[in-house]
Coordinates of C-alpha atoms in Angstrom, one line a residue:
M247 CA -24.7 -114.9 -69.7
K248 CA -21.8 -115.7 -67.4
R249 CA -19.4 -113.0 -66.5
K250 CA -15.7 -113.6 -66.9
S251 CA -14.1 -112.9 -63.6
R252 CA -11.4 -113.9 -61.1
L253 CA -14.3 -115.5 -59.1
N254 CA -15.2 -118.0 -61.9
G255 CA -15.2 -121.5 -60.6
K256 CA -14.6 -120.6 -57.0
R257 CA -16.6 -122.0 -54.0
A258 CA -18.2 -119.3 -51.7
V259 CA -19.8 -119.4 -48.3
P260 CA -22.8 -117.0 -48.2
M261 CA -22.9 -114.9 -45.0
P262 CA -26.2 -113.1 -44.6
R263 CA -26.6 -111.1 -41.4
C264 CA -29.4 -109.2 -39.7
S265 CA -29.3 -107.4 -36.3
T266 CA -32.7 -108.4 -34.9
M267 CA -34.8 -111.5 -34.9
E268 CA -37.7 -109.5 -36.4
Q269 CA -35.7 -108.9 -39.5
A270 CA -34.9 -112.6 -40.1
D271 CA -38.2 -113.4 -41.9
T272 CA -37.4 -111.0 -44.8
S273 CA -33.9 -109.8 -44.7
I274 CA -32.1 -113.1 -44.7
D275 CA -34.1 -114.4 -47.7
D276 CA -33.5 -111.2 -49.6
Q277 CA -29.8 -111.4 -49.1
M278 CA -29.7 -115.1 -50.0
N279 CA -31.6 -114.4 -53.2
S280 CA -29.1 -111.7 -54.1
M281 CA -26.1 -113.9 -53.4
E282 CA -27.6 -116.9 -55.4
Y283 CA -28.2 -114.6 -58.4
F284 CA -24.6 -113.3 -58.1
A285 CA -23.1 -116.8 -57.8
E286 CA -25.0 -117.9 -60.9
E287 CA -23.9 -114.8 -62.9
Y288 CA -20.2 -115.3 -61.9
D289 CA -20.2 -119.1 -62.3
M290 CA -19.6 -119.8 -58.6
E291 CA -20.5 -122.7 -56.4
L292 CA -22.2 -121.9 -53.1
A293 CA -21.5 -123.9 -50.0
D294 CA -23.7 -124.0 -46.9
A295 CA -24.6 -120.5 -45.7
L296 CA -23.4 -119.1 -42.4
Q297 CA -26.4 -117.1 -41.2
L298 CA -25.9 -114.5 -38.6
V299 CA -29.4 -113.9 -37.3
G300 CA -30.0 -111.4 -34.5
K301 CA -26.3 -110.5 -34.5
S302 CA -25.3 -106.9 -34.3
G303 CA -22.6 -105.9 -36.8
S304 CA -21.2 -103.4 -34.3
I305 CA -20.2 -106.1 -31.8
K306 CA -16.8 -107.3 -32.8
A307 CA -17.2 -110.7 -31.0
N308 CA -20.1 -111.6 -33.4
L309 CA -17.9 -111.2 -36.5
E310 CA -14.8 -112.8 -35.0
A311 CA -16.9 -115.9 -34.0
A312 CA -18.1 -116.1 -37.6
M313 CA -14.6 -115.9 -39.0
D314 CA -13.5 -118.6 -36.5
E315 CA -16.3 -120.9 -37.8
I316 CA -15.4 -120.3 -41.5
I317 CA -11.7 -120.9 -40.8
A318 CA -12.5 -124.1 -38.9
R319 CA -14.6 -125.3 -41.8
K320 CA -11.7 -124.6 -44.2
R321 CA -9.2 -126.4 -42.0
S322 CA -11.5 -129.4 -41.7
G323 CA -11.0 -130.0 -45.4
E324 CA -14.0 -128.1 -46.9
R325 CA -13.2 -126.2 -49.9
I326 CA -13.8 -122.5 -49.3
D327 CA -12.4 -119.8 -51.6
V328 CA -14.6 -116.8 -51.0
V329 CA -16.8 -115.4 -48.2
L330 CA -19.8 -113.8 -50.0
F331 CA -22.0 -111.1 -48.4
Y332 CA -24.6 -108.6 -49.6
D333 CA -23.0 -105.3 -48.8
Q334 CA -20.3 -103.8 -46.6
S335 CA -22.7 -103.3 -43.6
R336 CA -23.6 -107.0 -43.6
F337 CA -19.9 -107.8 -43.0
G338 CA -20.0 -105.6 -39.9
R339 CA -20.2 -102.0 -38.7
S340 CA -17.2 -102.3 -36.4
G341 CA -15.0 -99.9 -38.4
P342 CA -12.2 -100.1 -40.9
L343 CA -9.5 -101.2 -38.4
H344 CA -11.5 -104.3 -37.3
F345 CA -12.7 -105.0 -40.8
G346 CA -9.1 -105.0 -42.0
A347 CA -8.2 -107.5 -39.2
L348 CA -11.0 -109.8 -40.2
A349 CA -10.1 -109.6 -43.9
D350 CA -6.4 -110.2 -43.1
R351 CA -7.3 -113.4 -41.1
L352 CA -9.3 -114.8 -44.1
L353 CA -6.5 -113.9 -46.5
D354 CA -4.0 -115.8 -44.4
E355 CA -6.1 -118.9 -44.9
G356 CA -6.4 -118.3 -48.6
I357 CA -10.0 -117.0 -48.5
E358 CA -11.0 -113.7 -50.2
I359 CA -14.2 -111.7 -49.7
A360 CA -16.7 -110.4 -52.2
E361 CA -19.9 -108.3 -52.0
T362 CA -22.8 -108.6 -54.3
D363 CA -23.9 -104.9 -54.5
A364 CA -20.7 -103.4 -55.9
F365 CA -18.1 -106.1 -56.6
M366 CA -14.9 -104.7 -58.2
E367 CA -12.5 -106.9 -60.2
D368 CA -9.4 -104.9 -59.3
A369 CA -8.5 -106.3 -55.8
N370 CA -6.4 -103.2 -54.8
N371 CA -9.2 -100.8 -55.6
A372 CA -11.7 -103.0 -54.0
T373 CA -9.7 -103.0 -50.7
M374 CA -9.6 -99.2 -50.7
V375 CA -13.3 -98.8 -51.4
R376 CA -14.2 -101.4 -48.7
M377 CA -12.2 -99.6 -46.1
M378 CA -14.1 -96.4 -46.9
K379 CA -17.4 -98.2 -46.8
A380 CA -16.5 -99.8 -43.5
M381 CA -15.9 -96.4 -42.0
I382 CA -19.2 -95.2 -43.4
A383 CA -21.0 -98.2 -42.0
Q384 CA -19.6 -97.6 -38.5
Q385 CA -20.6 -93.9 -38.6
T386 CA -24.1 -95.0 -39.8
A387 CA -24.3 -97.3 -36.8
R388 CA -23.3 -94.5 -34.4
G389 CA -25.9 -92.2 -36.0
I390 CA -28.6 -94.9 -35.5
A391 CA -27.5 -95.3 -31.9
D392 CA -27.8 -91.5 -31.3
N393 CA -31.2 -91.4 -33.0
S394 CA -32.4 -94.3 -30.9
A395 CA -31.2 -92.7 -27.7
R396 CA -33.0 -89.5 -28.5
G397 CA -36.1 -91.4 -29.4
S398 CA -36.0 -93.3 -26.2
Q399 CA -35.6 -90.1 -24.1
Q400 CA -38.6 -88.6 -25.9
A401 CA -40.7 -91.7 -25.4
L402 CA -39.8 -91.6 -21.6
R403 CA -40.9 -88.0 -21.3
E404 CA -44.2 -88.7 -23.1
G405 CA -45.0 -91.8 -21.1
R406 CA -44.7 -94.1 -24.1
R407 CA -42.3 -96.4 -22.4
S408 CA -41.2 -97.3 -18.9
H409 CA -37.8 -97.2 -17.4
A410 CA -37.3 -101.0 -17.6
S411 CA -38.1 -103.5 -20.3
K412 CA -40.1 -105.7 -17.9
G413 CA -41.8 -105.1 -14.6
A414 CA -40.3 -106.1 -11.3
Y415 CA -41.6 -109.0 -9.2
G416 CA -45.2 -108.4 -8.3
I417 CA -45.6 -105.6 -10.8
D418 CA -47.5 -105.6 -14.2
R419 CA -47.4 -103.4 -17.2
L420 CA -50.5 -101.5 -18.2
Y421 CA -50.8 -100.4 -21.9
M422 CA -53.1 -97.4 -22.7
T423 CA -54.1 -95.5 -25.8
E424 CA -53.0 -91.9 -26.4
D425 CA -56.1 -90.8 -24.6
D426 CA -55.3 -93.0 -21.5
E427 CA -57.9 -95.6 -22.3
P428 CA -56.7 -99.1 -21.0
I429 CA -55.8 -101.6 -23.7
C430 CA -54.4 -104.6 -21.8
I431 CA -52.2 -105.7 -18.9
I432 CA -49.1 -107.8 -19.5
R433 CA -48.0 -110.1 -16.6
L434 CA -44.6 -111.9 -16.7
L435 CA -44.6 -115.4 -15.1
P436 CA -41.5 -117.0 -13.5
D437 CA -41.0 -119.3 -16.5
G438 CA -40.9 -116.4 -19.0
T439 CA -44.5 -116.8 -20.2
R440 CA -46.4 -113.6 -20.6
L441 CA -50.1 -113.2 -20.0
N442 CA -52.4 -110.7 -21.7
L443 CA -55.0 -109.7 -19.2
D444 CA -58.2 -107.8 -19.5
P445 CA -57.6 -104.5 -17.7
E446 CA -61.1 -104.6 -16.0
T447 CA -61.7 -108.2 -15.1
K448 CA -58.0 -109.4 -15.0
E449 CA -59.1 -112.5 -17.0
V450 CA -56.5 -114.1 -19.3
R451 CA -57.0 -113.2 -22.9
L452 CA -53.8 -114.5 -24.5
R453 CA -50.7 -116.4 -23.5
Y454 CA -47.3 -115.7 -25.1
E455 CA -44.8 -118.5 -24.7
P456 CA -41.2 -117.7 -23.8
G457 CA -39.2 -116.5 -26.8
K458 CA -42.2 -115.8 -28.9
M459 CA -43.4 -112.5 -30.2
G460 CA -45.8 -110.9 -27.6
F461 CA -48.0 -107.9 -27.5
K462 CA -46.8 -105.1 -29.8
K463 CA -47.9 -101.6 -28.9
E464 CA -48.7 -98.9 -31.4
K465 CA -46.3 -95.9 -31.7
K466 CA -48.4 -93.5 -29.7
D467 CA -49.7 -96.0 -27.1
K468 CA -48.6 -95.3 -23.5
V469 CA -47.3 -97.7 -20.8
T470 CA -47.1 -97.5 -17.1
L471 CA -46.5 -99.9 -14.2
I472 CA -49.2 -101.1 -11.8
P473 CA -49.5 -103.6 -8.9
G474 CA -49.5 -107.1 -10.1
D475 CA -50.4 -110.5 -8.7
P476 CA -51.8 -109.9 -5.2
E477 CA -49.9 -113.0 -3.9
H478 CA -46.6 -111.7 -5.2
Q479 CA -47.4 -108.2 -3.8
A480 CA -47.9 -109.8 -0.4
V481 CA -44.5 -111.5 -0.7
V482 CA -42.9 -108.2 -1.6
I483 CA -44.5 -106.4 1.4
R484 CA -43.4 -109.2 3.7
I485 CA -39.7 -108.9 2.4
F486 CA -39.7 -105.2 3.2
A487 CA -41.3 -105.8 6.6
M488 CA -38.7 -108.5 7.6
R489 CA -36.0 -106.0 6.6
H490 CA -37.3 -102.8 8.2
E491 CA -39.3 -104.1 11.1
Q492 CA -37.4 -107.2 12.2
G493 CA -34.0 -106.2 10.9
F494 CA -33.4 -109.3 8.9
A495 CA -30.5 -109.4 6.4
G496 CA -30.9 -110.6 2.9
T497 CA -29.6 -114.1 3.6
R498 CA -32.0 -114.7 6.5
I499 CA -35.0 -113.4 4.5
A500 CA -34.1 -115.7 1.6
R501 CA -33.9 -118.6 4.1
V502 CA -37.3 -117.9 5.5
L503 CA -38.9 -117.8 2.0
N504 CA -37.1 -120.9 0.9
D505 CA -38.2 -122.8 4.0
E506 CA -41.8 -122.0 3.1
E507 CA -41.2 -123.1 -0.5
I508 CA -42.2 -119.8 -1.9
P509 CA -40.8 -119.6 -5.5
S510 CA -38.5 -116.6 -6.4
P511 CA -39.1 -114.3 -9.4
N512 CA -37.3 -116.8 -11.7
G513 CA -39.2 -119.8 -10.2
K514 CA -36.1 -121.1 -8.3
R515 CA -34.8 -120.5 -4.8
W516 CA -34.4 -117.1 -3.2
T517 CA -30.9 -115.7 -2.7
K518 CA -29.3 -112.8 -0.9
T519 CA -28.6 -111.1 -4.3
V520 CA -32.3 -111.3 -5.3
I521 CA -33.5 -110.0 -2.0
D522 CA -31.0 -107.1 -1.9
A523 CA -31.9 -106.1 -5.5
M524 CA -35.6 -106.0 -4.6
L525 CA -35.0 -103.9 -1.4
R526 CA -33.0 -101.3 -3.5
N527 CA -35.6 -101.2 -6.3
E528 CA -37.2 -97.7 -6.2
T529 CA -40.1 -99.0 -8.3
Y530 CA -41.8 -100.4 -5.2
C531 CA -41.9 -96.8 -3.9
G532 CA -43.5 -95.5 -7.1
V533 CA -40.6 -94.2 -9.1
G534 CA -38.0 -95.5 -11.5
Y535 CA -34.7 -94.3 -12.9
A536 CA -34.0 -94.6 -16.6
N537 CA -30.6 -94.2 -18.3
R538 CA -28.8 -95.2 -15.0
H539 CA -26.9 -98.0 -16.6
S540 CA -25.1 -98.1 -20.0
S541 CA -24.0 -101.1 -22.0
A542 CA -24.1 -99.1 -25.3
L543 CA -21.3 -99.9 -27.7
Y544 CA -20.5 -96.2 -28.3
F545 CA -20.9 -94.9 -24.7
N546 CA -17.3 -93.8 -24.8
Q547 CA -18.4 -91.0 -27.1
A548 CA -21.6 -90.2 -25.3
E549 CA -22.1 -87.3 -22.9
G550 CA -22.2 -88.3 -19.3
R551 CA -20.6 -91.7 -20.1
P552 CA -19.8 -94.1 -17.3
E553 CA -16.3 -95.1 -16.5
P554 CA -15.5 -98.2 -18.6
L555 CA -15.0 -101.3 -16.4
P556 CA -12.8 -104.1 -18.0
R557 CA -13.8 -107.7 -17.5
E558 CA -11.6 -110.7 -18.0
Q559 CA -10.2 -111.0 -21.6
G560 CA -10.6 -107.2 -22.1
R561 CA -14.4 -107.2 -22.4
R562 CA -16.4 -104.3 -21.2
I563 CA -19.2 -104.5 -18.7
R564 CA -22.0 -102.0 -18.5
G565 CA -21.3 -99.0 -16.3
I566 CA -23.4 -96.6 -14.1
R567 CA -23.9 -93.2 -15.6
P568 CA -23.5 -90.0 -13.5
E569 CA -26.7 -89.1 -11.5
S570 CA -27.2 -86.0 -13.7
S571 CA -27.9 -88.2 -16.7
W572 CA -30.6 -90.3 -15.0
Y573 CA -34.3 -89.8 -15.9
L574 CA -36.8 -90.0 -13.0
I575 CA -40.1 -91.7 -14.0
A576 CA -43.1 -91.5 -11.7
Y577 CA -45.6 -94.3 -11.5
P578 CA -48.7 -92.9 -9.6
K579 CA -50.4 -96.3 -9.4
L580 CA -47.4 -97.7 -7.4
R581 CA -47.3 -94.9 -4.9
D582 CA -49.2 -96.9 -2.3
Y583 CA -47.7 -100.3 -3.2
L584 CA -46.0 -100.5 0.2
P585 CA -47.8 -99.8 3.4
E586 CA -47.3 -96.3 4.7
H587 CA -45.3 -97.4 7.7
L588 CA -42.7 -99.2 5.5
R589 CA -42.2 -96.5 2.8
P590 CA -40.0 -94.1 4.7
A591 CA -37.5 -96.8 5.7
A592 CA -37.5 -98.3 2.3
M593 CA -36.9 -94.9 0.6
A594 CA -34.1 -94.2 3.1
E595 CA -32.2 -97.4 2.2
Q596 CA -32.6 -96.8 -1.5
A597 CA -31.3 -93.2 -1.1
E598 CA -28.3 -94.5 0.8
H599 CA -27.6 -96.9 -2.1
R600 CA -27.9 -94.1 -4.6
A601 CA -25.4 -92.0 -2.5
K602 CA -22.9 -94.9 -2.8
I603 CA -23.3 -94.9 -6.5
K604 CA -22.8 -91.2 -6.7
S605 CA -19.7 -91.3 -4.6
G606 CA -18.2 -94.0 -6.8
W607 CA -18.3 -96.6 -4.1
I608 CA -20.5 -98.9 -6.3
K609 CA -19.4 -98.9 -10.0
D610 CA -20.5 -102.3 -11.3
P611 CA -24.4 -102.7 -11.4
A612 CA -24.0 -106.4 -11.9
R613 CA -22.6 -106.7 -8.4
R614 CA -25.0 -104.8 -6.2
N615 CA -23.4 -106.0 -3.0
G616 CA -20.4 -103.9 -3.8
R617 CA -17.8 -106.7 -3.4
T618 CA -15.5 -105.2 -6.0
T619 CA -15.4 -101.9 -4.0
H620 CA -13.2 -103.4 -1.3
L621 CA -9.6 -102.4 -1.7
L622 CA -8.2 -105.6 -3.1
S623 CA -11.3 -107.5 -4.3
D624 CA -10.6 -109.1 -7.8
I625 CA -7.0 -107.8 -7.6
L626 CA -5.6 -110.6 -5.5
V627 CA -5.0 -113.8 -7.5
E628 CA -4.5 -117.3 -6.2
P629 CA -1.6 -118.8 -8.3
T630 CA -2.7 -122.4 -8.4
T631 CA -6.1 -121.9 -9.8
G632 CA -5.6 -118.5 -11.4
K633 CA -8.9 -117.4 -9.7
R634 CA -9.4 -113.9 -8.2
L635 CA -10.1 -113.5 -4.6
I636 CA -13.3 -111.8 -3.3
A637 CA -13.9 -110.0 0.0
K638 CA -16.3 -110.9 2.8
R639 CA -17.1 -109.0 6.0
S640 CA -17.3 -110.8 9.3
R641 CA -17.9 -109.1 12.6
G642 CA -17.0 -105.8 11.1
R643 CA -13.7 -107.0 9.6
I644 CA -12.8 -107.7 6.0
Y645 CA -11.2 -111.0 4.7
Y646 CA -10.1 -112.1 1.3
G647 CA -10.5 -115.6 -0.1
L648 CA -11.8 -117.7 -3.0
N649 CA -15.5 -117.7 -3.9
K650 CA -16.5 -121.0 -2.3
S651 CA -19.8 -121.1 -4.3
V652 CA -17.9 -121.1 -7.6
D653 CA -14.3 -122.3 -6.9
M654 CA -14.9 -124.7 -4.0
P655 CA -11.5 -126.1 -3.0
A656 CA -11.2 -129.7 -1.6
K657 CA -12.1 -130.2 2.0
G658 CA -9.0 -129.6 4.1
S659 CA -7.3 -127.6 1.4
Q660 CA -5.3 -124.6 2.6
R661 CA -7.0 -122.7 -0.2
R662 CA -10.2 -122.6 1.9
R663 CA -8.5 -120.0 4.1
W664 CA -9.5 -116.4 4.3
L665 CA -6.7 -113.8 4.6
A666 CA -7.0 -110.9 7.1
S667 CA -7.2 -107.6 5.2
G668 CA -5.4 -105.5 7.8
P669 CA -1.8 -106.3 7.0
L670 CA -2.5 -106.2 3.2
H671 CA -4.2 -102.8 3.3
R672 CA -1.4 -101.4 5.5
A673 CA 1.3 -102.6 3.0
V674 CA -0.6 -101.0 0.0
L675 CA -1.1 -97.7 1.9
E676 CA 2.5 -97.5 2.9
E677 CA 3.6 -98.0 -0.7
I678 CA 1.2 -95.3 -1.9
E679 CA 2.5 -93.0 0.8
A680 CA 6.1 -93.7 -0.3
L681 CA 5.1 -92.9 -3.9
I682 CA 3.7 -89.5 -2.8
C683 CA 7.0 -88.7 -1.2
S684 CA 9.1 -89.8 -4.2
L685 CA 7.3 -88.4 -7.2
P686 CA 10.0 -85.8 -7.9
D687 CA 12.7 -88.4 -7.9
L688 CA 10.8 -90.6 -10.4
R689 CA 11.3 -88.2 -13.3
E690 CA 14.8 -89.3 -14.3
R691 CA 13.8 -93.0 -13.9
I692 CA 10.8 -92.6 -16.2
I693 CA 12.8 -90.6 -18.8
K694 CA 15.4 -93.4 -18.9
E695 CA 12.8 -96.2 -19.2
I696 CA 10.8 -94.4 -22.0
G697 CA 14.0 -93.8 -23.9
E698 CA 15.1 -97.4 -23.6
Q699 CA 11.7 -98.7 -24.7
D700 CA 11.6 -96.3 -27.7
K701 CA 15.1 -97.5 -28.7
Q702 CA 13.8 -101.1 -28.6
R703 CA 10.8 -100.1 -30.6
R704 CA 12.9 -98.8 -33.5
G705 CA 15.2 -101.9 -33.4
E706 CA 18.8 -102.3 -34.3
S707 CA 20.3 -101.5 -37.7
G708 CA 19.2 -104.0 -40.3
E709 CA 16.6 -105.6 -38.0
A710 CA 13.7 -104.5 -40.2
E711 CA 15.1 -106.1 -43.3
Q712 CA 15.7 -109.3 -41.4
L713 CA 12.1 -109.3 -40.0
L714 CA 10.7 -108.7 -43.5
A715 CA 12.7 -111.7 -44.8
N716 CA 11.4 -113.9 -42.0
L717 CA 7.9 -112.7 -42.6
D718 CA 8.1 -113.8 -46.3
K719 CA 9.3 -117.2 -45.2
L720 CA 6.5 -117.6 -42.7
K721 CA 3.8 -116.6 -45.2
A722 CA 5.2 -119.1 -47.7
R723 CA 5.2 -121.8 -45.0
L724 CA 1.6 -120.9 -44.1
K725 CA 0.4 -121.4 -47.7
S726 CA 2.2 -124.7 -47.8
Q727 CA 0.5 -125.8 -44.5
V728 CA -2.9 -124.8 -45.7
R729 CA -2.5 -126.8 -48.9
R730 CA -1.7 -129.9 -46.7
L731 CA -5.2 -129.8 -45.2
G732 CA -7.6 -132.5 -46.0
G733 CA -5.5 -135.5 -44.9
D734 CA -5.5 -137.8 -41.9
D735 CA -3.1 -135.5 -40.0
D736 CA -5.3 -132.4 -40.0
D737 CA -5.0 -131.9 -36.2
I738 CA -1.3 -131.7 -36.4
V739 CA -1.5 -129.4 -39.5
N740 CA -4.0 -127.1 -37.8
D741 CA -1.6 -126.8 -34.7
A742 CA 1.2 -125.9 -37.1
I743 CA -1.0 -123.3 -38.8
D744 CA -1.9 -121.7 -35.5
E745 CA 1.8 -121.5 -34.5
T746 CA 2.8 -120.0 -37.9
T747 CA 0.0 -117.5 -37.7
R748 CA 1.1 -116.5 -34.2
Q749 CA 4.7 -115.9 -35.4
I750 CA 3.4 -113.9 -38.3
R751 CA 1.4 -111.6 -36.1
V752 CA 4.4 -111.1 -33.7
I753 CA 6.6 -110.0 -36.6
E754 CA 3.8 -107.8 -38.1
D755 CA 3.2 -106.1 -34.7
K756 CA 6.9 -105.5 -34.3
L757 CA 7.1 -104.0 -37.8
A758 CA 4.1 -101.8 -37.1
G759 CA 5.8 -100.5 -34.0
M760 CA 9.0 -99.8 -36.0
N761 CA 7.0 -97.9 -38.6
G762 CA 5.2 -96.0 -35.9
G763 CA 7.1 -92.8 -36.4
P764 CA 10.7 -91.4 -35.9
A765 CA 12.7 -91.7 -32.7
L766 CA 11.3 -89.7 -29.8
T767 CA 13.4 -86.6 -29.1
E768 CA 14.6 -85.6 -25.7
K769 CA 11.8 -82.9 -25.7
D770 CA 9.2 -85.5 -26.6
I771 CA 10.3 -87.9 -23.8
A772 CA 10.4 -85.0 -21.3
A773 CA 6.8 -84.0 -22.3
I774 CA 5.5 -87.5 -22.0
T775 CA 7.2 -87.9 -18.6
D776 CA 5.8 -84.6 -17.3
G777 CA 2.4 -85.7 -18.4
V778 CA 2.7 -89.1 -16.6
I779 CA 3.8 -87.4 -13.4
K780 CA 0.9 -84.9 -13.7
D781 CA -1.6 -87.8 -14.1
L782 CA -0.1 -89.5 -11.0
S783 CA -0.1 -86.3 -9.0
A784 CA -3.8 -85.7 -9.9
M785 CA -4.8 -89.2 -8.9
L786 CA -2.9 -88.9 -5.6
Q787 CA -4.4 -85.4 -5.0
A788 CA -7.9 -86.9 -5.4
L789 CA -6.9 -89.6 -2.9
A790 CA -5.9 -86.9 -0.4
E791 CA -9.1 -85.0 -0.8
E792 CA -11.7 -87.8 -1.2
G793 CA -10.1 -90.5 0.9
E794 CA -11.5 -94.0 0.7
T795 CA -13.7 -93.4 -2.4
S796 CA -10.5 -92.8 -4.5
L797 CA -8.3 -95.4 -2.8
R798 CA -9.7 -98.3 -4.9
K799 CA -8.9 -96.5 -8.2
V800 CA -5.3 -95.8 -7.0
A801 CA -4.8 -99.5 -6.1
E802 CA -6.2 -100.7 -9.5
T803 CA -3.8 -98.3 -11.2
L804 CA -0.6 -98.9 -9.4
I805 CA -0.8 -102.6 -8.4
S806 CA 0.5 -104.6 -11.4
S807 CA 0.5 -108.0 -9.7
A808 CA -0.9 -109.3 -6.4
V809 CA -0.3 -113.0 -5.9
A810 CA -1.9 -114.5 -2.8
N811 CA -0.3 -117.8 -1.7
L812 CA -3.0 -119.2 0.6
D813 CA -0.9 -122.2 1.5
E814 CA 1.9 -120.0 3.0
N815 CA -0.3 -117.1 4.2
E816 CA 1.6 -114.6 2.2
V817 CA 0.9 -112.1 -0.6
D818 CA 3.4 -110.8 -3.2
F819 CA 2.7 -107.3 -4.4
E820 CA 4.3 -105.6 -7.4
F821 CA 3.7 -101.9 -8.0
A822 CA 4.3 -100.2 -11.4
I823 CA 3.4 -97.1 -13.4
P824 CA 0.9 -98.6 -15.9
A825 CA 1.6 -98.5 -19.6
E826 CA -1.7 -96.8 -20.2
L827 CA -0.4 -93.6 -18.7
I828 CA 2.5 -93.6 -21.1
E829 CA 0.3 -94.5 -24.1
Q830 CA -2.3 -91.8 -23.6
R831 CA 0.5 -89.2 -23.4
N832 CA 2.3 -90.4 -26.4
V833 CA 0.3 -88.6 -29.1
R834 CA 2.9 -89.2 -31.8
L835 CA 2.6 -93.0 -31.7
A836 CA -1.1 -93.1 -30.9
A837 CA -1.9 -91.0 -34.0
R838 CA 0.4 -92.8 -36.5
N839 CA -0.8 -94.3 -39.7
G840 CA 0.6 -97.8 -39.7
P841 CA 1.3 -100.0 -42.8
A842 CA -1.5 -102.4 -42.0
P843 CA -4.9 -101.1 -41.0
C844 CA -5.5 -104.0 -38.6
R845 CA -2.3 -103.5 -36.5
Q846 CA -2.2 -101.5 -33.3
A847 CA 0.3 -99.0 -32.1
Y848 CA 3.4 -100.0 -30.2
K849 CA 2.7 -101.5 -26.8
W850 CA 4.5 -99.7 -24.1
R851 CA 5.5 -101.7 -21.0
P852 CA 4.8 -100.8 -17.4
I853 CA 7.6 -99.1 -15.4
P854 CA 8.2 -101.2 -12.3
L855 CA 8.3 -99.3 -8.9
D856 CA 8.6 -101.7 -6.0
A857 CA 7.8 -105.2 -4.8
V858 CA 6.6 -106.2 -1.4
T859 CA 5.9 -109.5 0.3
V860 CA 3.4 -109.5 3.1
D861 CA 3.4 -112.3 5.7
I862 CA 0.1 -112.7 7.5
P863 CA 0.0 -114.5 10.9
K864 CA -2.2 -117.5 10.9
R865 CA -4.0 -116.1 13.9
C866 CA -4.1 -112.4 13.3
S867 CA -3.8 -110.4 16.5
G868 CA -5.6 -107.2 17.3
D869 CA -2.7 -105.2 16.0
C870 CA -3.4 -106.4 12.5
W871 CA -6.7 -104.5 12.5
E872 CA -5.3 -101.2 13.7
P873 CA -6.1 -98.5 11.1
F874 CA -3.1 -97.2 9.1
E875 CA -1.6 -93.9 10.1
P876 CA 1.1 -92.2 8.0
S877 CA 4.5 -92.3 9.7
G878 CA 5.2 -88.8 8.5
C879 CA 8.4 -87.1 7.1
D880 CA 9.9 -83.7 7.1
D881 CA 8.5 -82.7 3.7
C882 CA 5.2 -84.2 2.5
R883 CA 3.9 -87.2 4.3
R884 CA 2.0 -84.9 6.8
Q885 CA 1.0 -82.6 4.0
P886 CA -0.4 -84.9 1.2
K887 CA -2.1 -82.1 -0.6
A888 CA 1.3 -80.5 -1.3
A889 CA 2.3 -83.7 -3.2

């Protein structure tokens, strides 16, 4: 019997989702069966399903990409009235705020959502319940992450897993029973194929093709690392010998191996990055460190969390945890992997690398050569291409330029130049020194700027009513534009829809800021200002005590813009107090409950400090490389700790 519902006659896109590929064989079919039964019961038509296989519901980008695809199908002329899913967790575990944003995007396109496990006819009640379920789903995901982390730590202590998911070049994985009886050896080939070898004879038993399910250990089975292919081990020993006996750098070692046509671990050519990573890999000395890196979604809430490192477009890259959070795993069978005369030198270089990590000199494990640790690496921007400049060291001096291997300018182009770092570093340090001296004088300036920004946030009298009226007009226009889809001018209509949607979001964000709480009082503004100055003072105090290890962080914080004009050999710096320092101190706005769950708090603007243009001589003299020395003043320049 068909149920009478607001869904009757509507066309729905089923959206089953599972987090791992192993779940795909059963979970996707079960979800589809449930949605097909639901569609028949509610007299709905099902469109082609959008299957999210192996997509974590906690990763916002997965869900946003799915919404983009559904909206694109709608705008291409396909009739889509509903997005259908099994339960709230299948629509994502990214929390109520993100869920509200996704639902809002669909609603703007005339698409509603429905779940099969507990569908509610009353739309208002359904929205409230879904928000609660979205929060529960997020907390469940965090609980799973915590349990998984504890289980991994226990398995590491009991020898049931190794510190890495796969062995390094020239190293195999040995699986054993609970009683240490050998089961098999798994060897990884350069093309991704895995071989199952007999632990006694080393003969090949099975071959697992790339991407296919391989050997699966039992829960209590143990695993350790052992020496692998003798030919590969000989290459590893030769690499360490060229480094510690002949003094070769990574580039020269790679050139020697490439000239002899020896394939690298991935079957391609050797590079300096691969060589350096092998030389710093403690596994070749018989130990491994687990829990050193973190790319966990919830590491911001974890104990011993690494400092979040933003990537372009605001994405996070994995960070390095504090050394106290690492787990040391010993591999007895690898203790004699390197000859005795090479082990001390190899261990010394690896210890030096760990010391750099501990000091904060190296933060991004994806760039083991530490390029981002130079003062202005990835801060300087070339305006023509929009690319960030990297650093290179030549004859003991540092230069900045475009990455030629990625952004190769035309031959003869001025953008092939490398800028001397001396004048740039001196200008940055002088500005930081000036800031140390002027912190007390900044208070009134910050108070005035925060007061003006808060006044702009609240708007003029009658502005809210005007914005609401404009919002209604834009939403009516959006509905009209969506109804026009399906004709020959869909490209033009889609562009118009994008522009209207952008205008709606601008107004909604403005209204969210206006509803973000009452006007800040003089006491509130003074408290925020004192907090900002306190944060700046703490950062500069750390610079005075720690020196170069803290300088990079200060530069990242205070430099709001650094445009490098390679054609003219000049760099324009702009310094500012970042908006983040104001936002984290403004508890009132950060904790507000806005009218729309998908909207963010009011966005504060940076407070500009100074602007400097640095002209670099085309042939930099020796004076350019003289280290910076503070010029001193009567009060604080010679006493940085007092600042």
